[in-house]
GROMACS .gro file of C-alpha atoms in nm:
model
  497
    1UNK     CA    1  -0.005   1.509   2.875
    2UNK     CA    2  -0.154   1.156   2.857
    3UNK     CA    3   0.094   1.081   2.531
    4UNK     CA    4   0.378   1.278   2.723
    5UNK     CA    5   0.327   1.082   3.062
    6UNK     CA    6   0.338   0.736   2.886
    7UNK     CA    7   0.655   0.812   2.674
    8UNK     CA    8   0.847   0.909   2.984
    9UNK     CA    9   0.740   0.560   3.145
   10UNK     CA   10   0.913   0.338   2.903
   11UNK     CA   11   1.257   0.226   2.999
   12UNK     CA   12   1.367   0.026   3.292
   13UNK     CA   13   1.226  -0.313   3.267
   14UNK     CA   14   1.034  -0.443   3.589
   15UNK     CA   15   0.896  -0.768   3.589
   16UNK     CA   16   0.539  -0.848   3.776
   17UNK     CA   17   0.349  -1.168   3.728
   18UNK     CA   18   0.578  -1.260   3.397
   19UNK     CA   19   0.451  -0.835   3.239
   20UNK     CA   20   0.736  -0.678   3.167
   21UNK     CA   21   0.720  -0.286   3.301
   22UNK     CA   22   0.952   0.008   3.208
   23UNK     CA   23   0.986   0.276   3.487
   24UNK     CA   24   1.358   0.402   3.513
   25UNK     CA   25   1.296   0.743   3.349
   26UNK     CA   26   1.177   0.889   3.708
   27UNK     CA   27   1.523   0.904   3.800
   28UNK     CA   28   1.657   1.110   3.506
   29UNK     CA   29   1.520   1.468   3.418
   30UNK     CA   30   1.403   1.479   3.041
   31UNK     CA   31   1.595   1.714   2.888
   32UNK     CA   32   1.384   1.846   2.572
   33UNK     CA   33   1.075   1.807   2.789
   34UNK     CA   34   1.215   2.020   3.076
   35UNK     CA   35   1.261   2.297   2.820
   36UNK     CA   36   0.961   2.251   2.645
   37UNK     CA   37   0.695   2.237   2.932
   38UNK     CA   38   0.629   2.477   3.197
   39UNK     CA   39   0.769   2.393   3.541
   40UNK     CA   40   0.415   2.341   3.686
   41UNK     CA   41   0.332   2.083   3.429
   42UNK     CA   42   0.667   1.896   3.452
   43UNK     CA   43   0.590   1.871   3.846
   44UNK     CA   44   0.286   1.714   3.744
   45UNK     CA   45   0.440   1.457   3.494
   46UNK     CA   46   0.666   1.360   3.755
   47UNK     CA   47   0.427   1.328   4.041
   48UNK     CA   48   0.227   1.076   3.772
   49UNK     CA   49   0.521   0.896   3.692
   50UNK     CA   50   0.620   0.850   4.066
   51UNK     CA   51   0.218   0.722   4.156
   52UNK     CA   52   0.272   0.462   3.845
   53UNK     CA   53   0.589   0.300   4.007
   54UNK     CA   54   0.447   0.298   4.357
   55UNK     CA   55   0.125   0.154   4.201
   56UNK     CA   56   0.284  -0.156   3.991
   57UNK     CA   57   0.202  -0.410   4.308
   58UNK     CA   58  -0.137  -0.330   4.279
   59UNK     CA   59  -0.166  -0.391   3.915
   60UNK     CA   60  -0.363  -0.711   3.770
   61UNK     CA   61  -0.192  -0.902   3.540
   62UNK     CA   62  -0.243  -0.837   3.192
   63UNK     CA   63  -0.444  -1.059   2.997
   64UNK     CA   64  -0.341  -1.232   2.689
   65UNK     CA   65  -0.399  -1.048   2.380
   66UNK     CA   66  -0.773  -1.083   2.319
   67UNK     CA   67  -0.980  -1.057   1.968
   68UNK     CA   68  -1.104  -0.725   1.885
   69UNK     CA   69  -1.379  -0.517   1.957
   70UNK     CA   70  -1.722  -0.601   1.814
   71UNK     CA   71  -1.813  -0.240   1.846
   72UNK     CA   72  -1.868  -0.210   1.459
   73UNK     CA   73  -1.869  -0.561   1.396
   74UNK     CA   74  -1.533  -0.666   1.331
   75UNK     CA   75  -1.549  -1.017   1.443
   76UNK     CA   76  -1.874  -1.055   1.311
   77UNK     CA   77  -1.734  -0.920   0.971
   78UNK     CA   78  -1.403  -1.153   0.988
   79UNK     CA   79  -1.566  -1.464   1.048
   80UNK     CA   80  -1.543  -1.697   0.743
   81UNK     CA   81  -1.428  -1.429   0.508
   82UNK     CA   82  -1.119  -1.534   0.258
   83UNK     CA   83  -0.819  -1.299   0.183
   84UNK     CA   84  -0.596  -1.243  -0.051
   85UNK     CA   85  -0.273  -1.099   0.062
   86UNK     CA   86   0.030  -0.935  -0.128
   87UNK     CA   87   0.372  -0.863   0.047
   88UNK     CA   88   0.276  -1.152   0.313
   89UNK     CA   89   0.648  -1.187   0.408
   90UNK     CA   90   0.688  -0.812   0.519
   91UNK     CA   91   0.696  -0.641   0.849
   92UNK     CA   92   0.328  -0.535   0.881
   93UNK     CA   93   0.146  -0.808   0.662
   94UNK     CA   94   0.322  -1.036   0.899
   95UNK     CA   95   0.150  -0.900   1.194
   96UNK     CA   96  -0.177  -0.849   1.015
   97UNK     CA   97  -0.192  -1.207   0.937
   98UNK     CA   98  -0.107  -1.287   1.300
   99UNK     CA   99  -0.350  -1.062   1.431
  100UNK     CA  100  -0.653  -1.195   1.187
  101UNK     CA  101  -0.557  -1.560   1.261
  102UNK     CA  102  -0.562  -1.467   1.602
  103UNK     CA  103  -0.876  -1.252   1.636
  104UNK     CA  104  -1.065  -1.502   1.485
  105UNK     CA  105  -0.953  -1.830   1.418
  106UNK     CA  106  -1.309  -1.934   1.261
  107UNK     CA  107  -1.186  -1.724   0.949
  108UNK     CA  108  -1.154  -1.844   0.585
  109UNK     CA  109  -0.828  -1.911   0.396
  110UNK     CA  110  -0.568  -1.666   0.334
  111UNK     CA  111  -0.433  -1.678   0.006
  112UNK     CA  112  -0.072  -1.559   0.022
  113UNK     CA  113   0.096  -1.452  -0.330
  114UNK     CA  114   0.431  -1.535  -0.281
  115UNK     CA  115   0.759  -1.488  -0.531
  116UNK     CA  116   0.918  -1.839  -0.607
  117UNK     CA  117   1.020  -2.078  -0.897
  118UNK     CA  118   0.803  -2.346  -0.779
  119UNK     CA  119   0.531  -2.460  -0.529
  120UNK     CA  120   0.793  -2.634  -0.334
  121UNK     CA  121   0.993  -2.333  -0.263
  122UNK     CA  122   0.696  -2.163  -0.201
  123UNK     CA  123   0.624  -2.356   0.062
  124UNK     CA  124   0.925  -2.367   0.224
  125UNK     CA  125   0.913  -1.986   0.205
  126UNK     CA  126   0.594  -1.964   0.366
  127UNK     CA  127   0.721  -2.187   0.656
  128UNK     CA  128   1.059  -2.035   0.667
  129UNK     CA  129   0.935  -1.688   0.704
  130UNK     CA  130   0.582  -1.704   0.839
  131UNK     CA  131   0.480  -2.035   1.008
  132UNK     CA  132   0.798  -2.075   1.218
  133UNK     CA  133   0.841  -1.674   1.334
  134UNK     CA  134   0.838  -1.626   1.669
  135UNK     CA  135   0.535  -1.351   1.596
  136UNK     CA  136   0.323  -1.655   1.596
  137UNK     CA  137   0.412  -1.757   1.934
  138UNK     CA  138   0.067  -1.673   2.108
  139UNK     CA  139  -0.062  -1.898   1.827
  140UNK     CA  140   0.138  -2.181   1.911
  141UNK     CA  141   0.026  -2.203   2.240
  142UNK     CA  142  -0.336  -2.154   2.147
  143UNK     CA  143  -0.325  -2.457   1.923
  144UNK     CA  144  -0.034  -2.641   2.071
  145UNK     CA  145   0.082  -2.955   1.827
  146UNK     CA  146  -0.182  -2.925   1.605
  147UNK     CA  147  -0.055  -2.534   1.526
  148UNK     CA  148   0.145  -2.625   1.186
  149UNK     CA  149  -0.166  -2.781   1.097
  150UNK     CA  150  -0.379  -2.509   1.143
  151UNK     CA  151  -0.164  -2.273   0.963
  152UNK     CA  152  -0.122  -2.465   0.663
  153UNK     CA  153  -0.523  -2.490   0.682
  154UNK     CA  154  -0.572  -2.157   0.670
  155UNK     CA  155  -0.206  -2.004   0.482
  156UNK     CA  156  -0.226  -2.116   0.106
  157UNK     CA  157   0.086  -1.989  -0.096
  158UNK     CA  158   0.002  -1.895  -0.434
  159UNK     CA  159   0.304  -1.845  -0.711
  160UNK     CA  160   0.288  -1.479  -0.844
  161UNK     CA  161   0.474  -1.147  -0.872
  162UNK     CA  162   0.280  -0.834  -0.810
  163UNK     CA  163   0.518  -0.741  -1.071
  164UNK     CA  164   0.364  -0.894  -1.361
  165UNK     CA  165   0.068  -0.910  -1.570
  166UNK     CA  166  -0.225  -1.081  -1.402
  167UNK     CA  167  -0.005  -1.114  -1.065
  168UNK     CA  168   0.185  -1.409  -1.268
  169UNK     CA  169  -0.073  -1.640  -1.152
  170UNK     CA  170  -0.180  -1.871  -1.375
  171UNK     CA  171  -0.532  -1.889  -1.539
  172UNK     CA  172  -0.656  -2.192  -1.377
  173UNK     CA  173  -0.514  -2.103  -0.998
  174UNK     CA  174  -0.679  -1.748  -1.068
  175UNK     CA  175  -1.021  -1.835  -1.172
  176UNK     CA  176  -1.049  -2.115  -0.879
  177UNK     CA  177  -0.926  -1.835  -0.610
  178UNK     CA  178  -1.117  -1.533  -0.761
  179UNK     CA  179  -1.441  -1.731  -0.693
  180UNK     CA  180  -1.378  -1.750  -0.295
  181UNK     CA  181  -1.207  -1.402  -0.197
  182UNK     CA  182  -1.397  -1.183   0.003
  183UNK     CA  183  -1.075  -0.932   0.088
  184UNK     CA  184  -0.808  -0.809  -0.118
  185UNK     CA  185  -0.510  -0.650   0.090
  186UNK     CA  186  -0.214  -0.484  -0.087
  187UNK     CA  187   0.067  -0.481   0.107
  188UNK     CA  188   0.328  -0.547  -0.122
  189UNK     CA  189   0.561  -0.264  -0.201
  190UNK     CA  190   0.934  -0.170  -0.240
  191UNK     CA  191   1.047   0.039   0.058
  192UNK     CA  192   1.353   0.177  -0.024
  193UNK     CA  193   1.361   0.558  -0.003
  194UNK     CA  194   1.636   0.585  -0.326
  195UNK     CA  195   1.507   0.260  -0.528
  196UNK     CA  196   1.607   0.211  -0.863
  197UNK     CA  197   1.307   0.424  -1.076
  198UNK     CA  198   1.246   0.165  -1.294
  199UNK     CA  199   1.174  -0.122  -1.066
  200UNK     CA  200   0.986   0.133  -0.793
  201UNK     CA  201   0.756   0.213  -1.060
  202UNK     CA  202   0.656  -0.130  -1.157
  203UNK     CA  203   0.604  -0.220  -0.816
  204UNK     CA  204   0.502   0.080  -0.623
  205UNK     CA  205   0.237   0.235  -0.910
  206UNK     CA  206   0.178  -0.035  -1.145
  207UNK     CA  207   0.135  -0.312  -0.876
  208UNK     CA  208  -0.195  -0.190  -0.717
  209UNK     CA  209  -0.308  -0.123  -1.047
  210UNK     CA  210  -0.273  -0.526  -1.183
  211UNK     CA  211  -0.395  -0.636  -0.807
  212UNK     CA  212  -0.705  -0.385  -0.854
  213UNK     CA  213  -0.770  -0.566  -1.240
  214UNK     CA  214  -0.768  -0.908  -1.056
  215UNK     CA  215  -0.966  -0.782  -0.736
  216UNK     CA  216  -1.248  -0.680  -1.015
  217UNK     CA  217  -1.289  -1.069  -1.123
  218UNK     CA  218  -1.333  -1.183  -0.771
  219UNK     CA  219  -1.720  -1.252  -0.775
  220UNK     CA  220  -1.747  -1.225  -0.369
  221UNK     CA  221  -1.523  -0.904  -0.342
  222UNK     CA  222  -1.642  -0.688  -0.061
  223UNK     CA  223  -1.349  -0.463  -0.014
  224UNK     CA  224  -1.020  -0.383  -0.173
  225UNK     CA  225  -0.732  -0.272   0.102
  226UNK     CA  226  -0.431  -0.119   0.010
  227UNK     CA  227  -0.156   0.018   0.241
  228UNK     CA  228   0.005   0.319   0.129
  229UNK     CA  229   0.216   0.596   0.348
  230UNK     CA  230   0.132   0.918   0.525
  231UNK     CA  231   0.398   1.043   0.296
  232UNK     CA  232   0.243   1.041  -0.042
  233UNK     CA  233   0.100   1.398   0.003
  234UNK     CA  234   0.462   1.474  -0.062
  235UNK     CA  235   0.626   1.804   0.071
  236UNK     CA  236   0.384   1.950   0.315
  237UNK     CA  237   0.350   2.174   0.640
  238UNK     CA  238   0.052   2.189   0.846
  239UNK     CA  239  -0.247   1.986   0.814
  240UNK     CA  240  -0.271   1.724   0.581
  241UNK     CA  241  -0.603   1.559   0.499
  242UNK     CA  242  -0.750   1.213   0.473
  243UNK     CA  243  -0.818   1.271   0.102
  244UNK     CA  244  -0.734   1.075  -0.210
  245UNK     CA  245  -0.489   1.170  -0.440
  246UNK     CA  246  -0.612   1.291  -0.794
  247UNK     CA  247  -0.396   1.442  -1.070
  248UNK     CA  248  -0.511   1.763  -1.168
  249UNK     CA  249  -0.677   1.832  -0.808
  250UNK     CA  250  -0.442   1.792  -0.507
  251UNK     CA  251  -0.151   1.663  -0.742
  252UNK     CA  252  -0.025   1.894  -1.054
  253UNK     CA  253  -0.157   1.817  -1.347
  254UNK     CA  254   0.161   1.792  -1.536
  255UNK     CA  255   0.202   1.445  -1.342
  256UNK     CA  256   0.172   1.170  -1.642
  257UNK     CA  257   0.253   0.815  -1.540
  258UNK     CA  258   0.274   0.684  -1.869
  259UNK     CA  259   0.548   0.962  -1.943
  260UNK     CA  260   0.704   0.814  -1.601
  261UNK     CA  261   0.750   0.466  -1.730
  262UNK     CA  262   0.839   0.591  -2.074
  263UNK     CA  263   1.126   0.788  -1.924
  264UNK     CA  264   1.252   0.496  -1.692
  265UNK     CA  265   1.243   0.238  -1.992
  266UNK     CA  266   1.436   0.498  -2.178
  267UNK     CA  267   1.697   0.543  -1.881
  268UNK     CA  268   1.740   0.147  -1.851
  269UNK     CA  269   1.800   0.140  -2.241
  270UNK     CA  270   2.065   0.442  -2.208
  271UNK     CA  271   2.233   0.367  -1.873
  272UNK     CA  272   2.272   0.014  -1.948
  273UNK     CA  273   2.645  -0.147  -1.816
  274UNK     CA  274   2.843   0.088  -1.616
  275UNK     CA  275   2.706   0.267  -1.324
  276UNK     CA  276   2.345   0.180  -1.429
  277UNK     CA  277   2.193   0.114  -1.085
  278UNK     CA  278   2.334   0.439  -0.931
  279UNK     CA  279   2.211   0.652  -1.230
  280UNK     CA  280   1.879   0.466  -1.202
  281UNK     CA  281   1.872   0.555  -0.848
  282UNK     CA  282   1.983   0.930  -0.915
  283UNK     CA  283   1.677   0.981  -1.166
  284UNK     CA  284   1.418   0.873  -0.939
  285UNK     CA  285   1.529   1.096  -0.667
  286UNK     CA  286   1.545   1.362  -0.922
  287UNK     CA  287   1.185   1.308  -1.064
  288UNK     CA  288   1.039   1.286  -0.737
  289UNK     CA  289   1.199   1.633  -0.605
  290UNK     CA  290   1.100   1.787  -0.926
  291UNK     CA  291   0.701   1.723  -0.871
  292UNK     CA  292   0.730   1.793  -0.485
  293UNK     CA  293   0.796   1.453  -0.316
  294UNK     CA  294   1.081   1.398  -0.068
  295UNK     CA  295   1.217   1.034  -0.240
  296UNK     CA  296   1.139   0.774  -0.495
  297UNK     CA  297   0.943   0.559  -0.269
  298UNK     CA  298   0.694   0.833  -0.145
  299UNK     CA  299   0.682   0.911  -0.515
  300UNK     CA  300   0.599   0.575  -0.674
  301UNK     CA  301   0.351   0.506  -0.360
  302UNK     CA  302   0.136   0.821  -0.453
  303UNK     CA  303   0.144   0.731  -0.824
  304UNK     CA  304   0.024   0.399  -0.742
  305UNK     CA  305  -0.283   0.562  -0.529
  306UNK     CA  306  -0.348   0.751  -0.812
  307UNK     CA  307  -0.383   0.489  -1.045
  308UNK     CA  308  -0.637   0.305  -0.796
  309UNK     CA  309  -0.864   0.610  -0.792
  310UNK     CA  310  -0.872   0.626  -1.180
  311UNK     CA  311  -0.936   0.252  -1.196
  312UNK     CA  312  -1.135   0.165  -0.919
  313UNK     CA  313  -1.522   0.207  -1.093
  314UNK     CA  314  -1.750   0.087  -0.837
  315UNK     CA  315  -1.482  -0.127  -0.623
  316UNK     CA  316  -1.518  -0.053  -0.261
  317UNK     CA  317  -1.168   0.088  -0.160
  318UNK     CA  318  -0.991   0.156   0.196
  319UNK     CA  319  -0.626   0.332   0.180
  320UNK     CA  320  -0.486   0.312   0.475
  321UNK     CA  321  -0.161   0.575   0.518
  322UNK     CA  322   0.052   0.478   0.842
  323UNK     CA  323   0.357   0.735   0.904
  324UNK     CA  324   0.663   0.561   1.026
  325UNK     CA  325   0.595   0.208   1.152
  326UNK     CA  326   0.834   0.072   1.433
  327UNK     CA  327   0.797  -0.255   1.672
  328UNK     CA  328   0.462  -0.341   1.834
  329UNK     CA  329   0.329  -0.169   2.160
  330UNK     CA  330   0.141  -0.441   2.282
  331UNK     CA  331   0.014  -0.707   2.053
  332UNK     CA  332   0.103  -0.988   2.022
  333UNK     CA  333   0.348  -0.913   2.240
  334UNK     CA  334   0.570  -0.577   2.310
  335UNK     CA  335   0.855  -0.485   2.097
  336UNK     CA  336   0.830  -0.677   1.841
  337UNK     CA  337   0.982  -0.591   1.493
  338UNK     CA  338   1.158  -0.727   1.181
  339UNK     CA  339   1.494  -0.592   1.095
  340UNK     CA  340   1.650  -0.268   1.167
  341UNK     CA  341   1.430  -0.026   1.044
  342UNK     CA  342   1.358   0.392   0.998
  343UNK     CA  343   1.507   0.547   1.351
  344UNK     CA  344   1.665   0.230   1.450
  345UNK     CA  345   2.022   0.260   1.250
  346UNK     CA  346   2.049   0.579   1.440
  347UNK     CA  347   1.967   0.488   1.786
  348UNK     CA  348   2.222   0.172   1.735
  349UNK     CA  349   2.486   0.426   1.596
  350UNK     CA  350   2.463   0.633   1.860
  351UNK     CA  351   2.421   0.375   2.134
  352UNK     CA  352   2.765   0.200   1.987
  353UNK     CA  353   2.944   0.568   1.992
  354UNK     CA  354   2.968   0.600   1.620
  355UNK     CA  355   2.788   0.886   1.608
  356UNK     CA  356   2.671   1.163   1.858
  357UNK     CA  357   2.385   1.356   1.707
  358UNK     CA  358   2.221   1.377   1.350
  359UNK     CA  359   2.112   1.652   1.127
  360UNK     CA  360   1.784   1.771   1.182
  361UNK     CA  361   1.573   1.953   1.420
  362UNK     CA  362   1.463   1.886   1.787
  363UNK     CA  363   1.128   2.061   1.735
  364UNK     CA  364   1.020   1.890   1.417
  365UNK     CA  365   0.745   1.609   1.427
  366UNK     CA  366   0.896   1.231   1.464
  367UNK     CA  367   0.549   1.069   1.318
  368UNK     CA  368   0.595   0.703   1.469
  369UNK     CA  369   0.335   0.440   1.491
  370UNK     CA  370   0.374   0.099   1.620
  371UNK     CA  371   0.273  -0.158   1.400
  372UNK     CA  372   0.007  -0.324   1.613
  373UNK     CA  373  -0.180   0.040   1.610
  374UNK     CA  374  -0.195  -0.014   1.242
  375UNK     CA  375  -0.284  -0.347   1.240
  376UNK     CA  376  -0.575  -0.296   1.473
  377UNK     CA  377  -0.665   0.062   1.254
  378UNK     CA  378  -0.655  -0.181   0.956
  379UNK     CA  379  -0.868  -0.433   1.034
  380UNK     CA  380  -1.157  -0.184   1.190
  381UNK     CA  381  -1.181  -0.005   0.879
  382UNK     CA  382  -1.199  -0.336   0.681
  383UNK     CA  383  -1.494  -0.451   0.864
  384UNK     CA  384  -1.638  -0.080   0.880
  385UNK     CA  385  -1.611  -0.039   0.494
  386UNK     CA  386  -1.651  -0.412   0.358
  387UNK     CA  387  -1.997  -0.401   0.293
  388UNK     CA  388  -1.985  -0.379  -0.084
  389UNK     CA  389  -2.030  -0.006  -0.155
  390UNK     CA  390  -1.876   0.190  -0.407
  391UNK     CA  391  -1.703   0.443  -0.180
  392UNK     CA  392  -1.328   0.546  -0.136
  393UNK     CA  393  -1.175   0.613   0.204
  394UNK     CA  394  -0.865   0.691   0.330
  395UNK     CA  395  -0.719   0.658   0.669
  396UNK     CA  396  -0.426   0.846   0.825
  397UNK     CA  397  -0.264   0.615   1.038
  398UNK     CA  398  -0.011   0.861   1.251
  399UNK     CA  399   0.073   1.013   1.568
  400UNK     CA  400   0.108   1.394   1.462
  401UNK     CA  401  -0.226   1.409   1.502
  402UNK     CA  402  -0.225   1.346   1.854
  403UNK     CA  403  -0.290   1.680   2.071
  404UNK     CA  404   0.080   1.664   2.196
  405UNK     CA  405   0.221   1.499   1.913
  406UNK     CA  406   0.624   1.376   1.962
  407UNK     CA  407   0.921   1.572   1.892
  408UNK     CA  408   1.259   1.452   1.765
  409UNK     CA  409   1.423   1.615   2.078
  410UNK     CA  410   1.176   1.411   2.302
  411UNK     CA  411   1.259   1.115   2.121
  412UNK     CA  412   1.635   1.121   2.146
  413UNK     CA  413   1.602   1.219   2.500
  414UNK     CA  414   1.388   0.915   2.562
  415UNK     CA  415   1.665   0.731   2.390
  416UNK     CA  416   1.977   0.869   2.608
  417UNK     CA  417   1.797   0.775   2.926
  418UNK     CA  418   1.708   0.430   2.798
  419UNK     CA  419   2.100   0.373   2.649
  420UNK     CA  420   2.225   0.524   2.965
  421UNK     CA  421   2.025   0.236   3.158
  422UNK     CA  422   2.085  -0.043   2.901
  423UNK     CA  423   2.425   0.036   2.733
  424UNK     CA  424   2.518  -0.119   2.436
  425UNK     CA  425   2.898  -0.070   2.490
  426UNK     CA  426   3.124   0.081   2.742
  427UNK     CA  427   3.130   0.439   2.679
  428UNK     CA  428   3.073   0.756   2.819
  429UNK     CA  429   2.724   0.856   2.611
  430UNK     CA  430   2.684   1.242   2.522
  431UNK     CA  431   2.359   1.373   2.516
  432UNK     CA  432   2.212   1.342   2.152
  433UNK     CA  433   2.302   1.674   1.953
  434UNK     CA  434   2.100   1.820   1.648
  435UNK     CA  435   2.314   1.969   1.399
  436UNK     CA  436   2.156   2.260   1.190
  437UNK     CA  437   2.374   2.156   0.861
  438UNK     CA  438   2.502   1.849   0.695
  439UNK     CA  439   2.853   2.015   0.689
  440UNK     CA  440   2.821   2.006   1.081
  441UNK     CA  441   2.692   1.649   1.076
  442UNK     CA  442   2.972   1.531   0.896
  443UNK     CA  443   3.223   1.685   1.072
  444UNK     CA  444   3.111   1.536   1.374
  445UNK     CA  445   3.099   1.177   1.254
  446UNK     CA  446   3.460   1.246   1.071
  447UNK     CA  447   3.588   1.355   1.430
  448UNK     CA  448   3.461   1.047   1.586
  449UNK     CA  449   3.594   0.820   1.315
  450UNK     CA  450   3.925   0.921   1.354
  451UNK     CA  451   3.952   0.937   1.724
  452UNK     CA  452   3.840   0.533   1.715
  453UNK     CA  453   4.080   0.484   1.415
  454UNK     CA  454   4.393   0.659   1.636
  455UNK     CA  455   4.319   0.692   1.953
  456UNK     CA  456   4.332   1.047   2.143
  457UNK     CA  457   4.678   1.007   2.224
  458UNK     CA  458   5.028   0.935   2.057
  459UNK     CA  459   5.233   0.710   2.178
  460UNK     CA  460   5.422   0.994   2.396
  461UNK     CA  461   5.127   1.020   2.575
  462UNK     CA  462   5.051   1.402   2.422
  463UNK     CA  463   4.753   1.499   2.268
  464UNK     CA  464   4.697   1.369   1.880
  465UNK     CA  465   4.687   1.629   1.638
  466UNK     CA  466   4.359   1.694   1.391
  467UNK     CA  467   4.356   1.400   1.130
  468UNK     CA  468   4.273   1.483   0.765
  469UNK     CA  469   4.244   1.164   0.632
  470UNK     CA  470   4.035   0.835   0.707
  471UNK     CA  471   4.130   0.483   0.634
  472UNK     CA  472   3.928   0.297   0.374
  473UNK     CA  473   3.712   0.142   0.610
  474UNK     CA  474   3.653   0.476   0.808
  475UNK     CA  475   3.529   0.655   0.460
  476UNK     CA  476   3.271   0.389   0.373
  477UNK     CA  477   3.184   0.427   0.748
  478UNK     CA  478   3.133   0.865   0.726
  479UNK     CA  479   3.013   0.822   0.357
  480UNK     CA  480   2.714   0.561   0.509
  481UNK     CA  481   2.599   0.796   0.768
  482UNK     CA  482   2.593   1.093   0.526
  483UNK     CA  483   2.379   0.911   0.288
  484UNK     CA  484   2.159   0.835   0.582
  485UNK     CA  485   2.137   1.184   0.657
  486UNK     CA  486   2.035   1.292   0.330
  487UNK     CA  487   1.780   1.043   0.301
  488UNK     CA  488   1.598   1.099   0.638
  489UNK     CA  489   1.674   1.492   0.595
  490UNK     CA  490   1.302   1.529   0.522
  491UNK     CA  491   1.191   1.340   0.814
  492UNK     CA  492   1.412   1.501   1.064
  493UNK     CA  493   1.307   1.828   0.969
  494UNK     CA  494   0.918   1.724   0.942
  495UNK     CA  495   0.633   1.993   0.992
  496UNK     CA  496   0.323   1.851   0.902
  497UNK     CA  497   0.054   1.669   1.095
   0.00000   0.00000   0.00000
């Protein structure tokens, strides 16, 4: 019930001492929750919410984000440590770097592997994509005029590429930094679900192995930490355990990474020219589904985990498996996100009247986790296991493991209520509909596009007849949403926890 109550209490902005609270769901019943919860429970939820609303005036101002707890020695571990981070300009890694610098300003250096042609452009990327980001506003306030000096003293760009041998780092630089690094953090990855098979294999499957080989040469290494995904376990239902992936045990012995690499290499030669990219994308999906994964991304990430397990020897390893990572819950401030991600395209399209529903099951588990919760779990695991032992630990950082996991129907009802209070455009928003078939969803989107293209009435004011054709632009929009539905199908019907 605590999770349900918290989720309900998230819409209309109320400012109190500069802090934004959200409280408008009290006035509008939650459609899917009402269907799911007994009436007595629903009454308790509404009573609890009313109490929250009336007690806002008594709430003390929320303090600035503080350093993490020392319960497992987190701040003690962070102090003076030096890190190598890949994928640092990405969504998750950027939030991780911000928390490390804010929670422990006296940490050592953070070497950042940046793909760039020369040092000048690497420095520019560091400034443009990290130092100048509004994500770091708290640090800017903390350090004032010395902010840039502080950041440049801590963040050291290293020219390299996770897709190349020895990370593409020159031998002299590699030797120098390997003597300083305490923790290697693997955040780099290609996250497109239907990526080219050859490129996804090179980065997601082989990349972690290249980074691990580099880590073995780090004399002070205390931990190799790899960010994976909760969906590496493939098409599962029921409970998914925090177990390392191992070919022949919890992965079919038929899977051979070398064979997949050879297959992808041959495909590049075979498909060279017209339609190459499309065919390589299709190959990735085909191979993934053949072995029991949803898409190329989760399949190649799974292979990356198996290579870590095979290669690690006595290197201490922690693997973090987050589910669908969305905007920050609290730190460094609520609602920070980079780009349009995961469920966002659907919510935006719904709010703009482009779609009125989606292909999916209202009772499926929508496993969303805020980015700052993933970061906090990562840092806690780092401190707990960064003590030079030979263990491999896996952590599922997810929300479906909660006693009352979020259902897709509840989530979309919250979206409906929020968009009614904060509309994106002038439309009469309908409640979200879940379509049981792709054809039903496609037909629904077709009708919306046709209506928008030609209007609901003709010049004589009579009802327009049904349309069988769309403009070129309309067809492209329809194809986009159908493609999105196919891509998200495994998550729209997700039944694992």
